[in-house]
């Protein structure tokens, strides 16, 4: 379970200080699907970054399975992110000069997964996103939809407990977008990972089991249950 | 990340920007090229110097003199006190000196020193002339043969003990004395003449009388050629390459003939003290300090070698300094390249950090990358130097008449150390860019488009 307590985030200091998150409190159950919705600039990405330990809050705590992630040593939180979390970003973030195989391999390298186990895991992930025929292709040669599928393969290769997706379909047409969402929801069912999606798209939000709407850094509304 | 994964990733990054990698490495290669050649040249020069010393001096012998200033220059800016017990006054390289000579008593005393097996005064006989029936007369020098010399022979052989009235003829005299080949000289007789110095001394007072008397006071002896020695590239000077060699006793008796009746009779500037087991450095040093303790000044071959090597080292140091400056300059290239690399890969770094890669591993990634550039530069530079050096060696040896010696001698161990050191220095140059990469804020990094 992810427990977010009284989270605030202030960017900058004094005159330029900007209060991006204001007293956010919410609980996310294991294996649930959560959408974070709100206008541009409302603080969705900021919240996601803090929940994943990428960014630090100005005050408040984030507990994952009862452990305060900001009280962990840097090395430990790194290791925790490497083994338990993964990310899908709006602008893909694949390594263009590397092959698809090498792209998907990265999380396994970082998590120091044994060399002998790697190949099977990478191939499974590529198969799940329907890219096994592109194993040795350079990532830069892929189409947008393929790149995002590659990013999803990279996100699932290490069987994470939590997947954070920041507008994963933002740069895709609706057909490709639907494909990605089907993939992510499918994973939630098959490996039971918690799925946290930042999105503008009400259609996507509808499919999640919990909807958190944010306005000006404050929680406006939390809705549970599928629509 | 495992070390091997980091190295693979570094290699991939370097290959992605090949041109940049190679250009940066080439800058390092220039300095390495200079350093490798310097090392090679100084190895060669040292070995050549040692060859010269070893083939002109017996390493188990100590050179002993009575004069404390012989092996070191005295302070020529201060007047020297006259000492009536000293030997003659003479000019020494343009400087008037009062030189102390060794006499037979000194020689006997040195010979009794513990560890010394024998003492020979250092003599070379200036011959009045060398000739052969039907040939011109030439001036020349007769020197005692010492078995350490092992000259290259064109014909004949040198026995354990050289008989009286036999000699080793240098190649340079062959045609002058009318021999068609080295082989044809073997067993032939040549005549050597020496002249007594008392008659020469009177030249200044009564030249005409001296000329007459000099005829009376010279002695001609017949020598049989037993071997012909090749002109060695390691002769200490051009003059020694024309030395004729026979046994020490005969050289001594001819020398005595020349100086009998003069103040220089049986007076020697230096003598060679042979040390038992002298190849053992401690024994050589012990004997050296014992003789010193008796009031003589002593120099060993090791000292002579040191003197020469020191000189070479100074030149080596200067050239090395230039090489180092070139390498330091090229390191700024590494810093620059690595900074660009970090900037170019900001998003990749952000991604790796977001996926939980440790700061240390990220910093290591860039340090290894810098180290690999250094390694590449080192390998290119030293390979070029070894390749070009080895190819040019014969031509250089020919030009400098070094005989069979090579000017450039490359040692694998030295080059290996050089390359490793270069890689380490390059890693050092990569420290700042690596630190910048490790400190990148992943969110900032991911935000960059
Ligand atoms: N490093 C920063 N320094 C100052 N202000 C920042 C910084 N990062 C974010 N902000 C501000 O915080 C607010 C929330 O930003 P955030 O990126 O979380 O918005 P968002 O809800 O994800 O918007 P979008 O839907 O456009 O991605 C914005 O007003 C933004 O300008
Ligand atoms: Mg956002």
XYZ file of C-alpha atoms and ligand atoms in Angstrom:
708
model
C 0.000 0.000 0.000
C 1.135 3.548 -0.743
C 0.204 6.069 1.931
C 0.569 9.751 1.108
C 0.247 12.004 4.157
C -0.064 15.809 4.168
C 2.252 16.229 1.231
C 3.267 19.753 0.237
C 5.756 20.843 -2.353
C 7.060 24.343 -2.687
C 9.306 25.154 -5.653
C 11.781 28.018 -5.348
C 12.386 30.312 -2.386
C 10.893 33.528 -0.957
C 9.628 35.804 -3.776
C 9.686 33.122 -6.433
C 8.256 30.401 -4.167
C 5.504 28.388 -5.808
C 3.245 26.034 -3.924
C 2.777 23.119 -6.359
C 1.225 20.640 -3.928
C -0.874 21.548 -0.925
C -1.599 19.066 1.861
C -2.179 15.989 -0.270
C -3.356 12.906 1.591
C -4.396 9.669 -0.111
C -4.022 5.891 0.141
C -3.446 3.590 -2.779
C -4.233 -0.093 -2.346
C -1.902 -2.764 -3.744
C -2.837 -4.035 -7.201
C -5.241 -1.171 -7.768
C -5.399 1.084 -10.828
C -5.283 4.810 -10.083
C -5.685 7.773 -12.379
C -4.501 11.242 -11.463
C -6.397 13.841 -13.436
C -6.389 17.616 -13.548
C -5.551 20.601 -15.683
C -2.107 21.295 -16.986
C 0.049 22.724 -14.212
C -2.164 21.399 -11.445
C 0.671 19.302 -9.951
C -0.003 15.785 -11.284
C 3.555 15.066 -12.395
C 4.954 16.589 -9.230
C 2.814 14.257 -7.119
C 3.877 11.246 -9.161
C 7.577 12.151 -8.869
C 7.321 12.470 -5.111
C 5.363 9.222 -4.712
C 8.124 7.413 -6.636
C 10.903 9.015 -4.614
C 12.338 10.869 -7.617
C 11.627 14.196 -5.985
C 11.503 15.205 -2.339
C 8.485 16.838 -0.686
C 8.742 20.094 1.241
C 6.779 18.426 4.028
C 4.676 15.324 4.563
C 5.494 11.649 4.107
C 5.157 8.839 1.596
C 5.003 5.339 3.056
C 5.269 2.307 0.839
C 4.318 -0.896 2.666
C 4.760 1.062 5.880
C 8.264 2.347 5.145
C 8.904 6.091 4.839
C 10.777 6.282 1.532
C 12.338 9.654 2.368
C 13.950 8.230 5.500
C 15.705 5.574 3.436
C 19.379 5.965 2.489
C 19.863 7.137 -1.106
C 21.365 3.813 -2.138
C 18.440 1.928 -0.671
C 15.783 4.008 -2.324
C 17.677 3.590 -5.621
C 17.676 -0.178 -5.154
C 14.012 -0.053 -4.166
C 13.117 1.872 -7.315
C 15.176 -0.508 -9.435
C 13.447 -3.614 -8.135
C 9.910 -2.448 -7.283
C 9.012 0.474 -9.543
C 9.010 1.371 -13.170
C 8.051 4.313 -15.327
C 6.433 5.091 -18.626
C 6.771 8.707 -19.728
C 4.797 10.817 -22.121
C 7.795 11.396 -24.414
C 8.910 7.743 -24.506
C 12.499 8.180 -23.308
C 13.961 5.289 -25.197
C 17.678 5.244 -26.027
C 17.683 5.793 -29.772
C 21.231 4.572 -30.364
C 20.632 1.318 -28.546
C 18.744 -1.686 -29.873
C 15.308 -2.639 -28.554
C 16.966 -5.475 -26.686
C 19.436 -3.136 -25.002
C 16.656 -0.695 -24.101
C 14.633 -3.338 -22.321
C 17.776 -4.736 -20.698
C 18.538 -1.492 -18.848
C 16.309 -2.054 -15.767
C 17.738 -5.570 -15.388
C 21.279 -4.208 -15.502
C 20.459 -1.562 -12.949
C 18.777 -4.115 -10.655
C 21.825 -6.395 -11.098
C 19.745 -9.290 -12.354
C 21.935 -12.330 -13.089
C 23.310 -12.367 -16.638
C 21.915 -15.824 -17.427
C 18.322 -14.878 -16.579
C 18.270 -11.703 -18.613
C 17.643 -12.913 -22.129
C 14.484 -14.798 -21.271
C 13.035 -11.860 -19.342
C 13.768 -9.362 -22.129
C 12.259 -11.607 -24.789
C 9.128 -12.147 -22.692
C 8.665 -8.403 -22.228
C 9.199 -7.698 -25.931
C 6.720 -10.428 -26.790
C 4.143 -8.937 -24.422
C 4.254 -5.647 -26.375
C 4.398 -7.409 -29.734
C 7.913 -6.237 -30.618
C 9.830 -9.518 -30.619
C 10.611 -9.086 -34.329
C 12.382 -5.794 -33.538
C 14.854 -7.235 -31.003
C 17.960 -6.047 -32.828
C 16.443 -2.947 -34.411
C 17.742 0.407 -33.248
C 15.124 2.161 -31.113
C 15.468 5.313 -33.224
C 14.045 3.429 -36.211
C 10.740 2.663 -34.438
C 7.472 4.537 -34.931
C 5.978 6.562 -32.067
C 3.577 3.826 -31.048
C 6.343 1.227 -31.204
C 8.621 3.423 -29.113
C 5.971 3.705 -26.410
C 5.417 -0.060 -26.535
C 9.162 -0.467 -26.119
C 8.955 1.851 -23.093
C 6.175 -0.363 -21.698
C 8.296 -3.471 -22.292
C 11.101 -1.789 -20.376
C 8.647 -0.931 -17.601
C 7.405 -4.494 -17.187
C 10.589 -6.508 -17.759
C 11.536 -6.583 -14.090
C 7.992 -7.438 -12.906
C 7.644 -4.303 -10.783
C 5.139 -3.884 -7.947
C 4.224 -0.347 -9.060
C 4.134 1.166 -12.542
C 4.018 4.945 -12.816
C 2.803 6.208 -16.171
C 2.878 9.960 -16.845
C 0.507 10.578 -19.749
C 1.635 7.408 -21.548
C -0.710 8.040 -24.480
C -0.204 11.794 -24.703
C 1.897 11.603 -27.851
C -0.013 8.806 -29.569
C -3.058 8.597 -31.826
C -6.127 6.942 -30.330
C -5.487 3.506 -31.867
C -1.940 3.320 -30.531
C -3.086 4.925 -27.265
C -5.704 2.260 -26.764
C -3.136 -0.448 -27.439
C -0.850 0.924 -24.717
C -3.700 1.237 -22.227
C -4.861 -2.319 -22.964
C -1.290 -3.462 -22.326
C -1.029 -1.622 -19.005
C -4.410 -2.745 -17.709
C -3.631 -6.274 -18.876
C -0.415 -6.230 -16.841
C -2.289 -5.060 -13.782
C -4.414 -8.151 -14.122
C -1.660 -10.622 -15.107
C 1.182 -9.691 -12.747
C -0.878 -7.772 -10.248
C 1.104 -4.572 -10.244
C -0.270 -1.304 -8.951
C -0.860 1.065 -11.865
C -0.679 4.811 -11.325
C -1.544 6.798 -14.434
C -1.420 10.552 -14.902
C -3.821 11.463 -17.676
C -6.009 14.101 -19.296
C -8.139 11.497 -20.963
C -11.520 10.889 -19.223
C -11.904 7.614 -21.143
C -8.765 6.266 -19.535
C -9.736 7.597 -16.111
C -13.043 5.794 -16.413
C -11.288 2.423 -16.605
C -9.353 2.891 -13.337
C -10.538 1.764 -9.929
C -9.669 5.103 -8.307
C -9.661 8.612 -9.706
C -7.802 11.432 -7.987
C -8.575 14.855 -9.407
C -6.198 17.666 -8.564
C -6.745 21.391 -8.910
C -4.068 23.980 -8.165
C -2.089 21.481 -6.109
C -5.019 20.434 -3.981
C -7.100 17.278 -4.075
C -10.440 18.270 -5.495
C -12.083 14.908 -5.411
C -11.338 11.174 -5.000
C -13.639 8.719 -6.712
C -13.490 4.978 -6.147
C -14.949 2.119 -8.170
C -15.071 1.709 -11.905
C -17.507 3.886 -13.801
C 24.956 -2.054 -12.249
C 27.588 -4.713 -12.679
C 31.041 -3.454 -13.647
C 30.934 -5.360 -16.918
C 27.578 -3.751 -17.807
C 29.017 -0.318 -17.116
C 32.041 -1.027 -19.316
C 29.819 -2.325 -22.136
C 27.644 0.753 -21.928
C 30.722 3.018 -21.989
C 32.018 1.232 -25.047
C 28.661 1.612 -26.754
C 28.647 5.328 -26.034
C 32.157 5.703 -27.436
C 31.213 3.800 -30.573
C 28.099 5.917 -31.036
C 30.255 9.033 -31.381
C 33.228 7.490 -33.150
C 34.650 10.639 -34.712
C 34.647 12.524 -31.426
C 36.169 9.587 -29.577
C 38.957 9.102 -32.093
C 39.802 12.795 -32.328
C 40.039 13.095 -28.557
C 42.121 9.936 -28.391
C 44.408 11.211 -31.166
C 45.263 14.261 -29.089
C 46.399 11.928 -26.336
C 48.159 9.759 -28.892
C 50.409 12.656 -29.914
C 51.799 13.008 -26.414
C 52.060 9.250 -26.023
C 53.917 9.020 -29.314
C 56.497 11.519 -28.053
C 56.802 9.798 -24.684
C 57.165 6.325 -26.179
C 59.899 7.535 -28.522
C 61.636 9.300 -25.635
C 61.548 6.167 -23.527
C 62.812 4.133 -26.466
C 65.613 6.569 -27.241
C 66.730 6.804 -23.647
C 66.687 3.007 -23.315
C 68.778 2.809 -26.458
C 71.152 5.581 -25.420
C 71.677 4.047 -21.984
C 72.294 0.635 -23.405
C 74.659 2.034 -25.998
C 76.530 3.994 -23.332
C 76.791 0.895 -21.180
C 78.027 -1.063 -24.174
C 80.726 1.503 -24.748
C 81.783 1.492 -21.128
C 81.641 -2.275 -20.861
C 83.646 -2.872 -24.009
C 86.278 -0.298 -23.158
C 86.632 -0.918 -19.440
C 86.810 -4.104 -17.468
C 83.828 -3.982 -15.078
C 85.812 -5.920 -12.443
C 88.572 -3.332 -12.439
C 88.890 -0.143 -10.457
C 90.654 2.840 -11.904
C 93.026 4.164 -9.225
C 94.893 7.443 -9.238
C 96.963 9.267 -6.685
C 95.690 12.638 -7.717
C 92.559 13.549 -5.794
C 91.423 15.874 -8.569
C 91.755 13.520 -11.492
C 88.195 12.265 -11.480
C 86.687 15.566 -10.484
C 87.618 19.005 -11.696
C 89.415 21.076 -9.141
C 88.180 24.563 -8.529
C 90.012 26.429 -11.264
C 88.929 29.830 -10.003
C 91.175 29.525 -6.943
C 94.999 29.435 -7.012
C 96.474 26.052 -6.129
C 99.307 25.815 -3.597
C 102.527 24.412 -5.035
C 103.528 21.090 -3.480
C 107.158 20.037 -4.118
C 106.366 16.406 -3.360
C 103.955 16.282 -6.283
C 104.881 15.279 -9.789
C 105.219 17.479 -12.777
C 103.274 20.561 -13.672
C 101.313 20.067 -16.847
C 98.450 21.463 -18.787
C 95.255 19.553 -18.426
C 92.682 20.534 -20.959
C 93.971 24.110 -20.921
C 94.253 24.250 -17.135
C 97.630 24.119 -15.425
C 97.688 21.412 -12.839
C 100.141 19.742 -10.580
C 99.400 16.108 -11.060
C 100.366 13.393 -8.612
C 101.537 10.223 -10.266
C 101.495 6.665 -9.031
C 104.935 5.063 -8.691
C 105.947 1.428 -8.353
C 105.659 1.643 -4.565
C 102.067 2.826 -4.911
C 101.280 0.030 -7.326
C 102.734 -2.505 -4.916
C 100.769 -1.011 -2.027
C 97.464 -1.093 -3.904
C 98.134 -4.684 -4.900
C 98.254 -5.726 -1.244
C 94.765 -4.299 -0.583
C 92.281 -6.947 0.454
C 90.130 -8.086 -2.444
C 92.545 -6.820 -5.097
C 93.999 -9.629 -7.177
C 96.379 -7.642 -9.376
C 97.284 -4.086 -10.319
C 98.356 -2.936 -13.748
C 99.471 0.600 -14.470
C 97.421 2.131 -17.248
C 99.806 2.514 -20.130
C 99.515 2.997 -23.804
C 102.676 3.268 -25.814
C 102.932 5.996 -28.418
C 104.800 4.367 -31.224
C 107.291 6.297 -33.270
C 106.045 4.391 -36.275
C 104.482 1.189 -37.527
C 105.574 -0.257 -40.819
C 106.057 -3.298 -42.930
C 108.619 -4.075 -45.604
C 107.934 -1.967 -48.666
C 105.221 0.147 -46.967
C 105.053 3.675 -45.558
C 105.601 4.422 -41.867
C 102.567 5.319 -39.777
C 102.274 6.615 -36.240
C 100.234 4.522 -33.861
C 99.455 3.352 -30.370
C 100.181 0.040 -28.708
C 97.940 -0.924 -25.792
C 97.717 -3.906 -23.451
C 95.004 -6.389 -24.342
C 92.476 -7.284 -21.688
C 90.330 -10.357 -22.139
C 87.066 -8.508 -21.258
C 87.316 -6.612 -24.540
C 86.277 -9.514 -26.765
C 86.694 -7.568 -30.007
C 84.992 -8.778 -33.123
C 87.687 -10.547 -35.151
C 87.879 -10.509 -38.930
C 90.583 -13.181 -38.977
C 92.825 -15.116 -36.604
C 92.190 -15.755 -32.948
C 93.295 -14.428 -29.602
C 94.904 -17.010 -27.283
C 94.360 -17.055 -23.508
C 97.839 -15.632 -23.080
C 99.220 -13.431 -25.827
C 102.833 -14.379 -26.626
C 105.579 -11.756 -26.715
C 106.047 -10.111 -30.083
C 102.600 -10.996 -31.336
C 99.803 -8.463 -31.731
C 96.204 -7.841 -32.743
C 96.032 -5.553 -35.749
C 93.018 -3.258 -36.201
C 91.134 -3.395 -39.473
C 92.033 0.230 -40.201
C 95.704 -0.635 -40.779
C 95.099 -3.438 -43.269
C 95.307 -1.582 -46.555
C 97.744 0.994 -45.156
C 100.202 -1.816 -44.530
C 99.498 -3.373 -47.916
C 97.338 -6.303 -46.856
C 94.686 -7.291 -49.363
C 92.520 -8.980 -46.752
C 92.354 -9.634 -43.043
C 93.211 -13.256 -43.618
C 96.347 -12.447 -45.573
C 97.665 -10.393 -42.616
C 97.663 -13.324 -40.205
C 101.170 -14.623 -39.497
C 102.809 -11.638 -41.220
C 105.435 -9.544 -39.500
C 105.156 -5.805 -38.932
C 107.732 -3.558 -37.317
C 107.070 -1.180 -34.435
C 109.487 1.486 -33.335
C 109.646 3.387 -30.047
C 111.785 6.397 -29.263
C 113.401 7.341 -25.983
C 112.073 10.611 -24.577
C 115.376 12.012 -23.242
C 116.423 12.627 -26.807
C 113.114 14.329 -27.542
C 113.499 16.597 -24.535
C 116.630 18.089 -26.042
C 114.865 19.025 -29.252
C 113.991 22.374 -27.804
C 117.564 23.201 -26.825
C 119.447 21.695 -29.727
C 117.171 20.437 -32.477
C 119.943 19.295 -34.769
C 121.693 17.273 -32.111
C 118.372 15.834 -31.037
C 117.629 14.615 -34.487
C 120.934 12.801 -34.635
C 120.691 11.360 -31.181
C 117.060 10.340 -31.673
C 118.218 7.951 -34.344
C 120.443 6.321 -31.839
C 117.854 6.210 -29.122
C 115.040 4.426 -30.848
C 114.353 0.748 -30.992
C 112.531 -1.276 -33.594
C 110.931 -4.635 -32.807
C 109.195 -7.175 -35.009
C 105.663 -8.376 -34.184
C 103.675 -11.146 -35.754
C 99.964 -10.489 -36.483
C 97.823 -13.121 -34.748
C 94.387 -11.554 -35.262
C 92.682 -8.691 -37.070
C 89.972 -6.831 -35.130
C 86.999 -5.176 -36.772
C 86.348 -1.479 -36.249
C 83.906 -1.423 -33.354
C 81.048 1.033 -33.179
C 81.505 1.074 -29.415
C 85.086 2.373 -29.402
C 85.351 5.164 -26.884
C 86.831 7.452 -29.531
C 87.868 7.202 -33.136
C 91.499 6.997 -31.957
C 91.082 3.777 -29.965
C 89.726 2.054 -33.032
C 93.282 2.109 -34.439
C 94.957 0.713 -31.290
C 97.247 -2.271 -31.687
C 97.071 -4.745 -28.815
C 99.678 -7.031 -27.284
C 100.332 -8.388 -23.795
C 100.824 -6.017 -20.844
C 104.418 -7.025 -20.092
C 105.603 -6.044 -23.483
C 103.724 -2.771 -23.378
C 105.319 -2.073 -20.030
C 108.847 -2.794 -21.207
C 108.416 -0.608 -24.291
C 107.008 2.124 -22.082
C 110.009 1.829 -19.774
C 112.301 2.162 -22.755
C 110.570 5.364 -23.832
C 110.739 7.028 -20.412
C 114.028 5.698 -19.046
C 116.161 8.626 -17.971
C 113.181 11.007 -17.709
C 111.205 12.169 -14.673
C 108.227 10.194 -15.936
C 110.007 6.853 -15.701
C 107.657 4.342 -14.034
C 105.229 7.087 -13.086
C 101.620 6.463 -13.961
C 98.570 8.666 -13.971
C 96.246 5.779 -13.276
C 96.354 2.066 -12.668
C 93.794 -0.700 -12.996
C 93.195 -2.713 -9.846
C 91.481 -5.968 -10.661
C 89.068 -7.055 -7.940
C 88.531 -10.724 -7.131
C 84.901 -11.549 -7.948
C 84.556 -7.958 -9.105
C 81.271 -8.634 -10.896
C 79.846 -8.769 -7.394
C 79.037 -5.128 -6.742
C 79.472 -5.279 -2.971
C 82.940 -6.764 -3.358
C 83.802 -4.118 -5.913
C 82.546 -1.373 -3.614
C 84.390 -2.798 -0.587
C 87.661 -2.870 -2.494
C 86.964 0.617 -3.798
C 86.513 2.062 -0.321
C 89.564 0.170 1.016
C 91.793 1.668 -1.685
C 90.236 5.052 -1.064
C 91.100 4.605 2.607
C 94.747 4.341 1.621
C 94.584 7.832 0.189
C 93.967 7.171 -3.485
C 91.068 8.253 -5.577
C 89.218 5.411 -7.170
C 86.573 5.133 -9.832
C 84.690 2.069 -10.899
C 82.999 1.359 -14.187
C 79.727 1.744 -12.353
C 80.706 5.332 -11.530
C 81.566 6.012 -15.156
C 78.299 4.519 -16.293
C 76.442 6.611 -13.761
C 78.081 9.732 -15.086
C 76.976 8.994 -18.635
C 73.535 7.748 -17.670
C 73.010 10.855 -15.584
C 73.604 12.997 -18.621
C 71.198 10.916 -20.681
C 68.624 11.122 -17.899
C 68.709 14.912 -17.951
C 67.960 14.987 -21.677
C 65.344 12.291 -21.194
C 63.735 14.401 -18.474
C 63.509 17.447 -20.718
C 61.911 15.560 -23.612
C 59.583 13.749 -21.228
C 58.472 17.109 -19.923
C 57.432 18.159 -23.437
C 55.557 14.888 -23.887
C 53.805 15.445 -20.579
C 52.825 18.970 -21.566
C 51.302 17.572 -24.761
C 49.391 15.001 -22.726
C 48.181 17.583 -20.217
C 46.951 19.716 -23.130
C 45.120 16.733 -24.573
C 43.473 16.101 -21.207
C 41.526 19.310 -21.599
C 40.184 17.671 -24.740
C 39.036 14.723 -22.646
C 37.350 17.033 -20.138
C 35.630 18.899 -22.950
C 34.519 15.731 -24.757
C 33.162 14.260 -21.565
C 31.252 17.441 -20.713
C 29.651 17.385 -24.153
C 28.874 13.712 -23.683
C 27.154 14.419 -20.364
C 25.124 17.249 -21.889
C 24.134 15.133 -24.880
C 23.008 12.306 -22.689
C 21.171 14.303 -20.064
C 17.924 12.451 -20.745
C 19.629 9.072 -20.700
C 21.209 9.923 -17.355
C 17.832 11.061 -16.033
C 16.242 7.830 -17.180
C 18.937 5.707 -15.578
C 18.573 7.621 -12.335
C 14.782 7.310 -12.423
C 15.190 3.574 -12.917
C 17.277 3.448 -9.761
C 20.866 3.599 -10.980
C 23.194 4.755 -8.193
C 25.072 8.048 -8.440
C 28.305 6.129 -8.075
C 27.537 3.890 -11.027
C 26.637 6.870 -13.187
C 29.847 8.616 -12.252
C 31.732 5.373 -12.902
C 30.145 5.143 -16.350
C 31.686 8.444 -17.397
C 34.998 7.829 -15.667
C 35.364 4.533 -17.508
C 34.448 6.240 -20.729
C 37.207 8.806 -20.166
C 39.605 6.027 -19.185
C 38.827 4.145 -22.372
C 39.592 7.248 -24.426
C 42.930 7.478 -22.618
C 43.563 3.799 -23.227
C 42.754 4.169 -26.905
C 44.999 7.230 -27.227
C 47.777 5.418 -25.407
C 47.514 2.372 -27.620
C 47.373 4.396 -30.850
C 50.285 6.631 -29.827
C 52.575 3.907 -28.566
C 51.725 1.547 -31.432
C 52.595 4.276 -33.932
C 55.811 5.065 -32.076
C 56.867 1.419 -31.890
C 55.922 0.811 -35.517
C 57.656 3.872 -36.932
C 60.582 3.544 -34.525
C 61.209 -0.083 -35.382
C 60.991 0.689 -39.082
C 63.432 3.594 -38.820
C 65.904 1.923 -36.431
C 68.200 0.474 -39.125
C 68.378 3.814 -40.939
C 69.105 5.701 -37.702
C 71.785 3.211 -36.646
C 73.358 3.590 -40.043
C 73.294 7.387 -39.962
C 74.754 7.588 -36.445
C 77.109 4.639 -37.100
C 75.889 2.722 -34.097
C 76.798 -0.620 -35.667
C 74.448 -3.312 -34.504
C 72.957 -1.237 -31.676
C 69.519 0.314 -32.057
C 68.862 3.868 -30.975
C 65.268 3.064 -30.082
C 64.726 0.178 -27.726
C 61.088 -0.359 -26.728
C 60.304 -2.293 -23.590
C 56.848 -3.852 -23.392
C 56.673 -3.352 -19.628
C 57.417 0.378 -19.918
C 54.837 0.885 -22.644
C 52.251 -1.080 -20.706
C 52.832 1.074 -17.647
C 52.645 4.196 -19.803
C 49.286 3.144 -21.247
C 47.862 2.259 -17.846
C 49.058 5.571 -16.425
C 47.461 7.396 -19.373
C 44.154 5.638 -18.759
C 44.348 6.646 -15.093
C 45.138 10.260 -15.989
C 42.235 10.284 -18.446
C 39.955 8.960 -15.695
C 41.200 11.834 -13.576
C 40.267 14.223 -16.394
C 36.821 12.632 -16.495
C 36.215 13.233 -12.786
C 34.498 16.604 -13.101
C 32.150 15.675 -15.980
C 31.358 12.402 -14.184
C 30.502 14.321 -11.061
C 28.237 16.595 -13.048
C 26.454 13.556 -14.474
C 26.067 11.914 -11.067
C 24.624 15.090 -9.593
C 22.017 15.603 -12.324
C 18.502 15.919 -10.996
C 16.560 13.130 -12.733
C 13.427 15.229 -13.030
C 15.294 18.161 -14.547
C 17.033 15.696 -16.848
C 13.793 14.092 -17.983
C 12.238 17.501 -18.570
C 14.969 18.420 -21.125
C 13.767 18.024 -24.657
N 11.364 22.870 -10.894
C 10.293 23.677 -10.807
N 10.479 24.940 -10.401
C 9.402 25.797 -10.298
N 8.157 25.435 -10.574
C 7.925 24.179 -10.995
C 8.979 23.240 -11.126
N 8.475 22.068 -11.537
C 7.135 22.278 -11.654
N 6.822 23.530 -11.325
C 5.495 24.111 -11.322
O 4.655 23.299 -10.534
C 3.368 23.228 -11.103
C 2.948 21.795 -11.274
O 3.756 21.221 -12.261
P 3.519 19.748 -12.821
O 4.565 19.437 -13.791
O 3.344 18.848 -11.659
O 2.111 19.973 -13.565
P 1.239 18.855 -14.316
O -0.015 18.780 -13.574
O 2.019 17.637 -14.476
O 1.017 19.572 -15.707
P 0.948 18.916 -17.154
O -0.387 18.270 -17.274
O 1.080 20.074 -18.062
O 2.074 17.973 -17.244
C 3.449 23.964 -12.440
O 2.845 25.234 -12.280
C 4.905 24.118 -12.708
O 5.169 25.329 -13.344
Mg 2.898 16.564 -16.142
